[in-house]
Tab-separated table of C-alpha atoms and ligand atoms in Angstrom:
chain	number	residue	atom	x	y	z
A	1	MET	CA	184.008	87.111	65.837
A	2	GLY	CA	180.767	87.510	67.841
A	3	LYS	CA	178.677	84.336	68.644
A	4	SER	CA	175.625	83.905	66.615
A	5	LEU	CA	172.248	84.726	67.987
A	6	PHE	CA	170.656	81.765	66.211
A	7	LYS	CA	171.300	77.925	65.815
A	8	ASN	CA	173.202	77.681	62.515
A	9	GLU	CA	170.649	75.743	60.635
A	10	VAL	CA	168.070	78.580	61.124
A	11	ALA	CA	169.807	80.491	58.310
A	12	TYR	CA	169.497	77.498	55.770
A	13	VAL	CA	165.977	76.647	56.146
A	14	LYS	CA	163.748	78.018	53.396
A	15	PRO	CA	160.453	79.132	54.853
A	16	TYR	CA	157.500	76.889	53.712
A	17	VAL	CA	155.183	78.781	51.163
A	18	PRO	CA	151.607	77.806	52.163
A	19	GLY	CA	148.746	78.139	49.729
A	20	LYS	CA	147.199	81.482	49.551
A	21	PRO	CA	144.624	81.899	52.085
A	22	ILE	CA	141.044	82.634	51.013
A	23	GLU	CA	140.618	85.266	53.468
A	24	GLU	CA	143.784	87.054	52.297
A	25	LEU	CA	142.562	87.105	48.641
A	26	LYS	CA	139.063	88.313	49.593
A	27	ARG	CA	140.596	91.174	51.306
A	28	GLU	CA	143.050	91.985	48.424
A	29	LEU	CA	140.368	91.763	45.609
A	30	GLY	CA	137.272	92.685	47.395
A	31	ILE	CA	135.357	89.788	45.826
A	32	GLU	CA	133.443	87.051	47.806
A	33	GLU	CA	133.454	84.149	45.530
A	34	ILE	CA	136.861	82.496	45.587
A	35	GLU	CA	137.777	78.961	44.666
A	36	LYS	CA	140.931	77.551	46.483
A	37	LEU	CA	142.310	74.653	44.555
A	38	ALA	CA	145.760	75.024	46.014
A	39	SER	CA	146.186	72.912	49.095
A	40	ASN	CA	144.629	69.599	48.346
A	41	GLU	CA	141.759	70.077	50.781
A	42	ASN	CA	138.485	68.119	50.722
A	43	PRO	CA	135.902	70.017	48.553
A	44	LEU	CA	133.012	68.346	50.401
A	45	GLY	CA	134.276	69.559	53.716
A	46	PRO	CA	134.655	67.524	56.909
A	47	SER	CA	132.813	64.498	57.739
A	48	PRO	CA	129.530	65.547	59.503
A	49	LYS	CA	130.401	62.963	62.145
A	50	ALA	CA	133.554	64.831	62.665
A	51	ILE	CA	131.842	68.065	63.172
A	52	GLU	CA	129.321	66.522	65.592
A	53	ALA	CA	132.272	64.970	67.556
A	54	ILE	CA	133.917	68.416	67.913
A	55	ARG	CA	130.855	69.957	69.088
A	56	ARG	CA	130.491	67.378	71.798
A	57	GLU	CA	134.153	67.565	72.743
A	58	ALA	CA	134.023	71.266	72.985
A	59	ALA	CA	132.653	71.155	76.415
A	60	ASN	CA	135.792	69.449	77.709
A	61	ILE	CA	138.525	71.772	76.328
A	62	HIS	CA	139.496	72.892	79.849
A	63	ILE	CA	140.839	69.411	80.339
A	64	TYR	CA	144.289	68.623	78.884
A	65	PRO	CA	144.062	66.076	76.062
A	66	GLU	CA	144.874	62.482	76.523
A	67	ALA	CA	148.447	62.519	75.843
A	68	ASN	CA	148.822	59.144	74.102
A	69	SER	CA	145.619	59.404	71.928
A	70	THR	CA	144.870	55.898	73.051
A	71	GLU	CA	141.237	55.691	71.800
A	72	LEU	CA	142.438	56.891	68.277
A	73	LYS	CA	145.257	54.403	68.518
A	74	ILE	CA	142.887	51.564	69.402
A	75	LYS	CA	140.670	52.523	66.391
A	76	LEU	CA	143.682	52.535	64.130
A	77	SER	CA	145.020	49.450	65.538
A	78	GLU	CA	141.752	47.488	64.756
A	79	LYS	CA	141.704	49.049	61.203
A	80	TYR	CA	145.131	47.929	60.468
A	81	ALA	CA	145.501	44.795	62.727
A	82	LEU	CA	148.635	46.295	64.300
A	83	PRO	CA	149.350	46.665	67.930
A	84	ILE	CA	148.896	50.203	69.392
A	85	GLU	CA	152.587	50.095	70.404
A	86	ASN	CA	153.385	50.391	66.676
A	87	ILE	CA	151.416	53.566	66.142
A	88	VAL	CA	152.631	57.307	66.614
A	89	ILE	CA	150.002	60.143	66.429
A	90	GLY	CA	151.090	63.635	65.687
A	91	ASN	CA	149.832	67.064	65.014
A	92	GLY	CA	149.406	66.503	61.407
A	93	GLY	CA	151.927	64.712	59.154
A	94	GLU	CA	154.054	67.853	59.410
A	95	GLU	CA	154.905	67.397	63.099
A	96	LEU	CA	155.501	63.635	62.368
A	97	LEU	CA	157.987	64.536	59.629
A	98	LYS	CA	159.697	66.904	62.053
A	99	MET	CA	159.841	64.213	64.628
A	100	ILE	CA	161.260	61.803	62.192
A	101	ALA	CA	164.272	64.121	61.398
A	102	GLU	CA	164.766	64.764	65.143
A	103	THR	CA	164.659	61.136	66.077
A	104	PHE	CA	167.128	59.864	63.304
A	105	ILE	CA	169.351	62.703	62.056
A	106	ASN	CA	172.704	63.572	63.627
A	107	PRO	CA	174.662	66.436	62.107
A	108	GLY	CA	176.262	65.103	58.773
A	109	ASP	CA	173.715	62.167	58.384
A	110	GLU	CA	172.026	61.958	54.858
A	111	ALA	CA	168.432	61.473	53.955
A	112	ILE	CA	167.681	60.649	50.312
A	113	MET	CA	164.509	61.931	48.653
A	114	ALA	CA	163.072	62.842	45.195
A	115	ASN	CA	163.149	66.392	43.632
A	116	PRO	CA	160.530	67.755	43.441
A	117	SER	CA	158.808	66.266	46.392
A	118	PHE	CA	157.271	67.425	49.730
A	119	ASP	CA	159.490	70.308	50.793
A	120	LYS	CA	159.207	69.392	54.586
A	121	TYR	CA	161.594	66.368	54.008
A	122	SER	CA	164.528	68.476	53.170
A	123	SER	CA	163.863	71.468	55.465
A	124	GLU	CA	163.319	69.245	58.667
A	125	VAL	CA	166.528	67.132	57.807
A	126	CYS	CA	168.552	70.377	57.212
A	127	PHE	CA	167.225	71.799	60.361
A	128	MET	CA	168.733	68.915	62.361
A	129	GLY	CA	172.178	69.443	60.632
A	130	GLY	CA	171.617	66.689	58.146
A	131	VAL	CA	172.066	66.533	54.443
A	132	ALA	CA	169.145	66.294	52.013
A	133	VAL	CA	170.286	64.323	49.018
A	134	LYS	CA	167.750	65.262	46.342
A	135	ILE	CA	167.420	63.077	43.306
A	136	PRO	CA	165.635	64.552	40.311
A	137	LEU	CA	162.563	62.617	38.877
A	138	LYS	CA	163.234	60.361	36.065
A	139	ASN	CA	160.263	60.250	33.614
A	140	TYR	CA	158.293	62.018	36.319
A	141	LYS	CA	158.944	59.276	38.865
A	142	HIS	CA	161.339	58.683	41.894
A	143	ASP	CA	164.517	57.432	40.299
A	144	PHE	CA	165.093	54.528	42.818
A	145	GLU	CA	168.157	53.243	40.839
A	146	THR	CA	169.977	56.473	41.625
A	147	PHE	CA	168.584	56.457	45.122
A	148	VAL	CA	170.162	53.066	45.667
A	149	GLU	CA	173.567	54.339	44.146
A	150	ARG	CA	173.540	57.210	46.597
A	151	ILE	CA	173.171	55.130	49.705
A	152	ASN	CA	176.394	55.103	51.822
A	153	GLU	CA	177.356	54.786	55.406
A	154	LYS	CA	175.891	58.190	56.304
A	155	THR	CA	172.486	57.324	54.876
A	156	LYS	CA	169.944	57.294	57.736
A	157	LEU	CA	166.502	57.939	55.884
A	158	ILE	CA	164.878	57.426	52.517
A	159	PHE	CA	161.647	59.358	51.845
A	160	VAL	CA	159.237	58.162	49.234
A	161	CYS	CA	156.346	60.327	48.661
A	162	ASN	CA	153.698	58.026	47.347
A	163	PRO	CA	151.773	59.452	45.492
A	164	ASN	CA	154.323	62.292	45.133
A	165	ASN	CA	153.440	65.937	45.849
A	166	PRO	CA	153.385	67.952	43.487
A	167	THR	CA	153.337	65.481	40.635
A	168	GLY	CA	150.457	63.299	41.904
A	169	ASN	CA	151.565	59.934	40.406
A	170	ILE	CA	152.358	56.710	42.299
A	171	MET	CA	155.342	54.645	42.605
A	172	PRO	CA	154.134	51.184	41.649
A	173	LYS	CA	154.668	47.959	43.741
A	174	GLU	CA	157.273	46.723	41.330
A	175	ASP	CA	159.442	49.731	41.692
A	176	LEU	CA	158.997	49.982	45.537
A	177	ASP	CA	160.122	46.341	45.711
A	178	TYR	CA	163.369	47.194	43.808
A	179	LEU	CA	164.073	49.899	46.485
A	180	VAL	CA	163.166	47.793	49.400
A	181	LYS	CA	165.399	44.778	48.058
A	182	ASN	CA	168.332	47.145	47.538
A	183	THR	CA	168.218	49.146	50.757
A	184	PRO	CA	170.346	47.948	53.757
A	185	GLU	CA	168.219	47.103	56.699
A	186	ASP	CA	169.610	49.847	58.767
A	187	VAL	CA	168.271	52.542	56.587
A	188	VAL	CA	164.794	53.762	57.484
A	189	ILE	CA	162.403	53.811	54.655
A	190	VAL	CA	159.686	56.586	55.074
A	191	LEU	CA	156.589	55.976	52.993
A	192	ASP	CA	154.473	59.159	52.954
A	193	GLU	CA	151.004	57.975	51.965
A	194	ALA	CA	149.123	61.319	52.670
A	195	TYR	CA	146.998	60.497	49.726
A	196	TYR	CA	146.498	56.724	50.359
A	197	ASP	CA	142.824	56.612	50.021
A	198	TYR	CA	142.856	58.026	46.551
A	199	ALA	CA	145.927	56.159	45.417
A	200	ILE	CA	144.609	52.682	46.249
A	201	LYS	CA	142.111	52.931	43.326
A	202	ASN	CA	145.225	52.231	41.262
A	203	PRO	CA	145.799	48.349	41.238
A	204	GLU	CA	149.678	48.927	41.013
A	205	TYR	CA	149.738	50.880	44.266
A	206	PRO	CA	152.007	48.851	46.747
A	207	GLU	CA	150.555	47.469	50.049
A	208	SER	CA	152.919	49.218	52.403
A	209	LEU	CA	151.830	47.318	55.441
A	210	ASP	CA	153.172	44.194	53.779
A	211	ILE	CA	156.360	46.017	53.525
A	212	LEU	CA	156.504	47.020	57.091
A	213	LYS	CA	155.823	43.372	58.111
A	214	GLN	CA	158.764	42.203	55.978
A	215	ARG	CA	161.084	44.985	56.601
A	216	PRO	CA	161.057	46.419	60.109
A	217	ASN	CA	162.812	49.696	59.601
A	218	THR	CA	159.956	51.128	57.725
A	219	ILE	CA	157.654	54.062	58.588
A	220	ILE	CA	154.248	54.631	56.914
A	221	LEU	CA	152.804	58.196	57.237
A	222	ARG	CA	149.130	59.079	56.756
A	223	THR	CA	147.033	61.907	57.505
A	224	PHE	CA	143.527	63.068	58.354
A	225	SER	CA	144.059	66.384	56.433
A	226	LYS	CA	143.280	65.189	53.005
A	227	VAL	CA	140.616	62.648	52.286
A	228	ALA	CA	139.081	62.953	55.805
A	229	GLY	CA	138.756	66.722	55.480
A	230	ILE	CA	139.977	67.919	58.884
A	231	ALA	CA	143.279	69.750	57.955
A	232	ALA	CA	142.496	72.536	60.251
A	233	VAL	CA	142.462	70.457	63.516
A	234	ARG	CA	145.858	68.718	62.630
A	235	VAL	CA	146.192	65.041	63.078
A	236	GLY	CA	148.142	62.425	61.346
A	237	TYR	CA	149.778	59.132	62.352
A	238	LEU	CA	152.648	56.742	61.576
A	239	LEU	CA	152.549	52.961	61.405
A	240	THR	CA	156.003	51.468	62.235
A	241	THR	CA	157.708	48.954	64.613
A	242	LYS	CA	157.432	49.293	68.303
A	243	GLU	CA	161.119	50.143	68.563
A	244	ILE	CA	160.683	53.111	66.356
A	245	ALA	CA	157.329	54.114	67.839
A	246	ASP	CA	158.718	54.097	71.421
A	247	ALA	CA	161.669	56.334	70.391
A	248	MET	CA	159.495	58.780	68.683
A	249	ASN	CA	156.765	58.845	71.427
A	250	LYS	CA	159.592	59.682	73.859
A	251	ILE	CA	160.604	62.897	71.957
A	252	LYS	CA	157.004	63.945	71.221
A	253	LEU	CA	155.439	67.106	72.587
A	254	THR	CA	153.101	65.802	75.205
A	255	PHE	CA	149.878	67.520	74.242
A	256	SER	CA	150.421	68.286	70.593
A	257	VAL	CA	147.437	66.359	69.378
A	258	ASN	CA	144.457	68.373	70.955
A	259	ARG	CA	141.070	66.751	72.261
A	260	LEU	CA	139.080	68.197	69.237
A	261	ALA	CA	141.566	66.664	66.905
A	262	GLN	CA	141.502	63.363	68.594
A	263	ALA	CA	137.646	63.274	68.686
A	264	ALA	CA	137.160	64.404	65.032
A	265	ALA	CA	139.890	61.854	63.877
A	266	ILE	CA	138.031	59.082	65.604
A	267	ALA	CA	134.570	59.964	64.096
A	268	ALA	CA	136.078	60.548	60.708
A	269	LEU	CA	137.555	56.954	60.861
A	270	GLU	CA	133.958	55.764	61.247
A	271	ASP	CA	132.588	57.668	58.293
A	272	GLN	CA	133.119	55.313	55.287
A	273	GLU	CA	130.405	56.984	53.405
A	274	HIS	CA	132.120	60.380	53.486
A	275	LEU	CA	135.319	58.824	52.366
A	276	ASP	CA	133.783	56.951	49.526
A	277	LYS	CA	131.896	60.125	48.268
A	278	THR	CA	135.065	62.079	48.500
A	279	VAL	CA	137.112	59.761	46.508
A	280	GLU	CA	134.379	59.274	43.895
A	281	LEU	CA	134.101	63.099	43.475
A	282	ASN	CA	137.888	63.238	43.287
A	283	TYR	CA	138.127	61.077	40.105
A	284	LYS	CA	135.207	62.969	38.484
A	285	SER	CA	136.818	66.307	39.095
A	286	LEU	CA	140.121	64.906	37.663
A	287	GLY	CA	138.306	63.276	34.601
A	288	LEU	CA	136.942	66.852	33.819
A	289	MET	CA	140.284	68.445	33.972
A	290	GLU	CA	141.947	65.706	32.168
A	291	LYS	CA	139.470	65.878	29.277
A	292	TYR	CA	140.206	69.666	28.942
A	293	PHE	CA	144.083	69.146	29.016
A	294	GLN	CA	143.793	66.499	26.288
A	295	GLU	CA	141.763	68.790	24.200
A	296	LYS	CA	144.380	71.432	24.688
A	297	ASN	CA	147.221	69.113	24.188
A	298	PHE	CA	148.733	69.921	27.559
A	299	GLU	CA	151.162	67.519	28.983
A	300	TYR	CA	149.997	66.318	32.448
A	301	ILE	CA	150.991	63.537	34.758
A	302	LYS	CA	148.411	60.859	35.267
A	303	PRO	CA	147.180	61.658	38.824
A	304	ASN	CA	146.478	59.157	41.747
A	305	ALA	CA	145.859	61.911	44.335
A	306	ASN	CA	143.405	64.865	44.799
A	307	PHE	CA	145.506	67.142	42.573
A	308	VAL	CA	146.962	67.161	39.181
A	309	PHE	CA	150.264	68.574	37.657
A	310	VAL	CA	149.749	70.091	34.159
A	311	ASN	CA	152.145	71.885	31.830
A	312	VAL	CA	150.204	74.938	30.282
A	313	ASN	CA	153.296	76.233	28.391
A	314	GLU	CA	153.124	79.609	29.823
A	315	ASP	CA	154.958	81.217	32.697
A	316	SER	CA	153.267	79.796	35.988
A	317	ARG	CA	153.845	83.228	37.769
A	318	ILE	CA	151.583	84.802	35.104
A	319	VAL	CA	148.892	82.316	34.936
A	320	PHE	CA	148.844	82.061	38.679
A	321	GLN	CA	148.264	85.944	38.915
A	322	GLY	CA	145.635	85.766	36.150
A	323	LEU	CA	143.672	83.133	37.893
A	324	LEU	CA	143.954	84.981	41.242
A	325	LYS	CA	142.406	87.985	39.766
A	326	LYS	CA	139.515	85.856	38.621
A	327	GLY	CA	139.114	84.312	41.991
A	328	VAL	CA	140.801	80.901	41.530
A	329	ILE	CA	143.751	80.100	43.595
A	330	ILE	CA	146.088	77.312	42.410
A	331	ARG	CA	149.896	76.433	42.972
A	332	PRO	CA	152.352	77.629	40.466
A	333	GLY	CA	154.990	75.344	39.448
A	334	TYR	CA	157.761	77.846	39.744
A	335	LEU	CA	157.849	77.014	43.307
A	336	TRP	CA	159.410	73.645	42.406
A	337	GLY	CA	161.379	74.934	39.633
A	338	TRP	CA	158.965	73.806	36.968
A	339	ASP	CA	158.122	77.164	35.534
A	340	SER	CA	155.331	76.348	33.178
A	341	TRP	CA	153.337	73.886	35.341
A	342	LEU	CA	150.579	74.238	37.682
A	343	ARG	CA	149.357	72.008	40.495
A	344	VAL	CA	145.574	72.176	40.811
A	345	SER	CA	143.624	70.478	43.544
A	346	THR	CA	140.324	68.852	42.629
A	347	GLY	CA	137.031	70.513	43.590
A	348	THR	CA	133.443	70.267	43.491
A	349	MET	CA	132.235	69.839	39.762
A	350	GLU	CA	131.198	73.554	39.867
A	351	GLN	CA	134.682	74.507	41.115
A	352	THR	CA	136.294	72.342	38.576
A	353	GLU	CA	134.176	73.821	35.705
A	354	LYS	CA	135.022	77.326	36.938
A	355	PHE	CA	138.704	76.529	37.035
A	356	ILE	CA	138.727	75.376	33.549
A	357	LYS	CA	136.782	78.267	32.204
A	358	ARG	CA	138.933	80.737	34.035
A	359	LEU	CA	142.147	79.072	33.067
A	360	ASP	CA	140.908	79.076	29.348
A	361	GLU	CA	140.357	82.768	29.482
A	362	VAL	CA	143.778	83.534	31.173
A	363	LEU	CA	145.618	81.565	28.555
A	364	LYS	CA	143.880	83.663	25.782
A	365	GLU	CA	144.554	86.879	27.466
A	366	ILE	CA	148.378	86.236	27.779
B	1	PLP	C1	149.525	67.085	53.128
B	1	PLP	C2	150.648	66.303	53.132
B	1	PLP	C3	151.287	65.851	54.362
B	1	PLP	C4	150.751	66.197	55.633
B	1	PLP	O1	149.844	67.126	55.898
B	1	PLP	P1	149.373	67.433	57.271
B	1	PLP	O2	148.252	68.465	57.114
B	1	PLP	O3	150.412	68.004	58.082
B	1	PLP	O4	148.880	66.157	58.017
B	1	PLP	C5	152.361	65.008	54.215
B	1	PLP	N1	152.864	64.638	53.036
B	1	PLP	C6	152.410	65.079	51.866
B	1	PLP	C7	153.159	64.752	50.658
B	1	PLP	C8	151.339	66.017	52.009
B	1	PLP	O5	150.849	66.459	50.757
């Protein structure tokens, strides 16, 4: 038997299916007006302060970025009253999830997560030779009782996607407390809070910094890609213990967070007005969609992020294609094995109205 060209795990990893890019659909359809409600981006665009910061920083891109993102860490450290030694900055949440798997997973180690949830947890764990233990949602929520039952000697990580992607709902404080209480100290709990600023509008949303203070082996993940609207420049961060941050910073690519990203993130942190406007628009857009779903008697999951998961009772492949032809990109539920569901990001009010109108047409045409 000849040796294999690739590392074994390359064969198992499923390629990530990104939302369809606007540019691609424009080329395919030859139409100009396309609404992309597929990747949970900020419909208001980036913070104007972030754009200005990037313009200023552009003159310095011949100089390597600051490897430790110290200025950004200082800003985050002030915001969260946490030492800078407890922070890890990465090239988006995605790089941080990869680094988490690299830092903790030996071949055969296990990581527990919900299904469906953010695909990166399982793909990165599997790539390191670990085992993704996927627990189906129960009543659309993470089934923490089963999570706890499945913990064993090999369990290294537990991923909690809160709010969950693609379902959009939160795990309330009470539920998370149960998980924390019943998880051994030497298992790292990763709280993915990519949609934090939307979710805190819900009074039941847990205060994860309190959990970190009481339970050291905890990692909180947040990103500038969603509410801050700078998904393209790639920056996210972890709040954790000094011990974990030191280990992760050791394996980090030295310059993965570029100058423009650092500058834009610092500026975005200072733009509370843009954040407030974004969150306000989000709940207005959700309100409009929820009203339509209620009129149609469609089952949907009460959202606490910038997208909603809805059952339109038709094959999501067909609905997805129908909407594409009308210039609206959404995410079809079959990607997660929920064939008649759609995940739709919030948009401007005009985009939201257009989505509702086009969906209504598509469903009548089927
Ligand atoms: C968007 C998202 C992330 C991170 O996205 P980045 O753009 O890589 O920062 C992480 N987790 C979830 C659940 C997400 O939806």
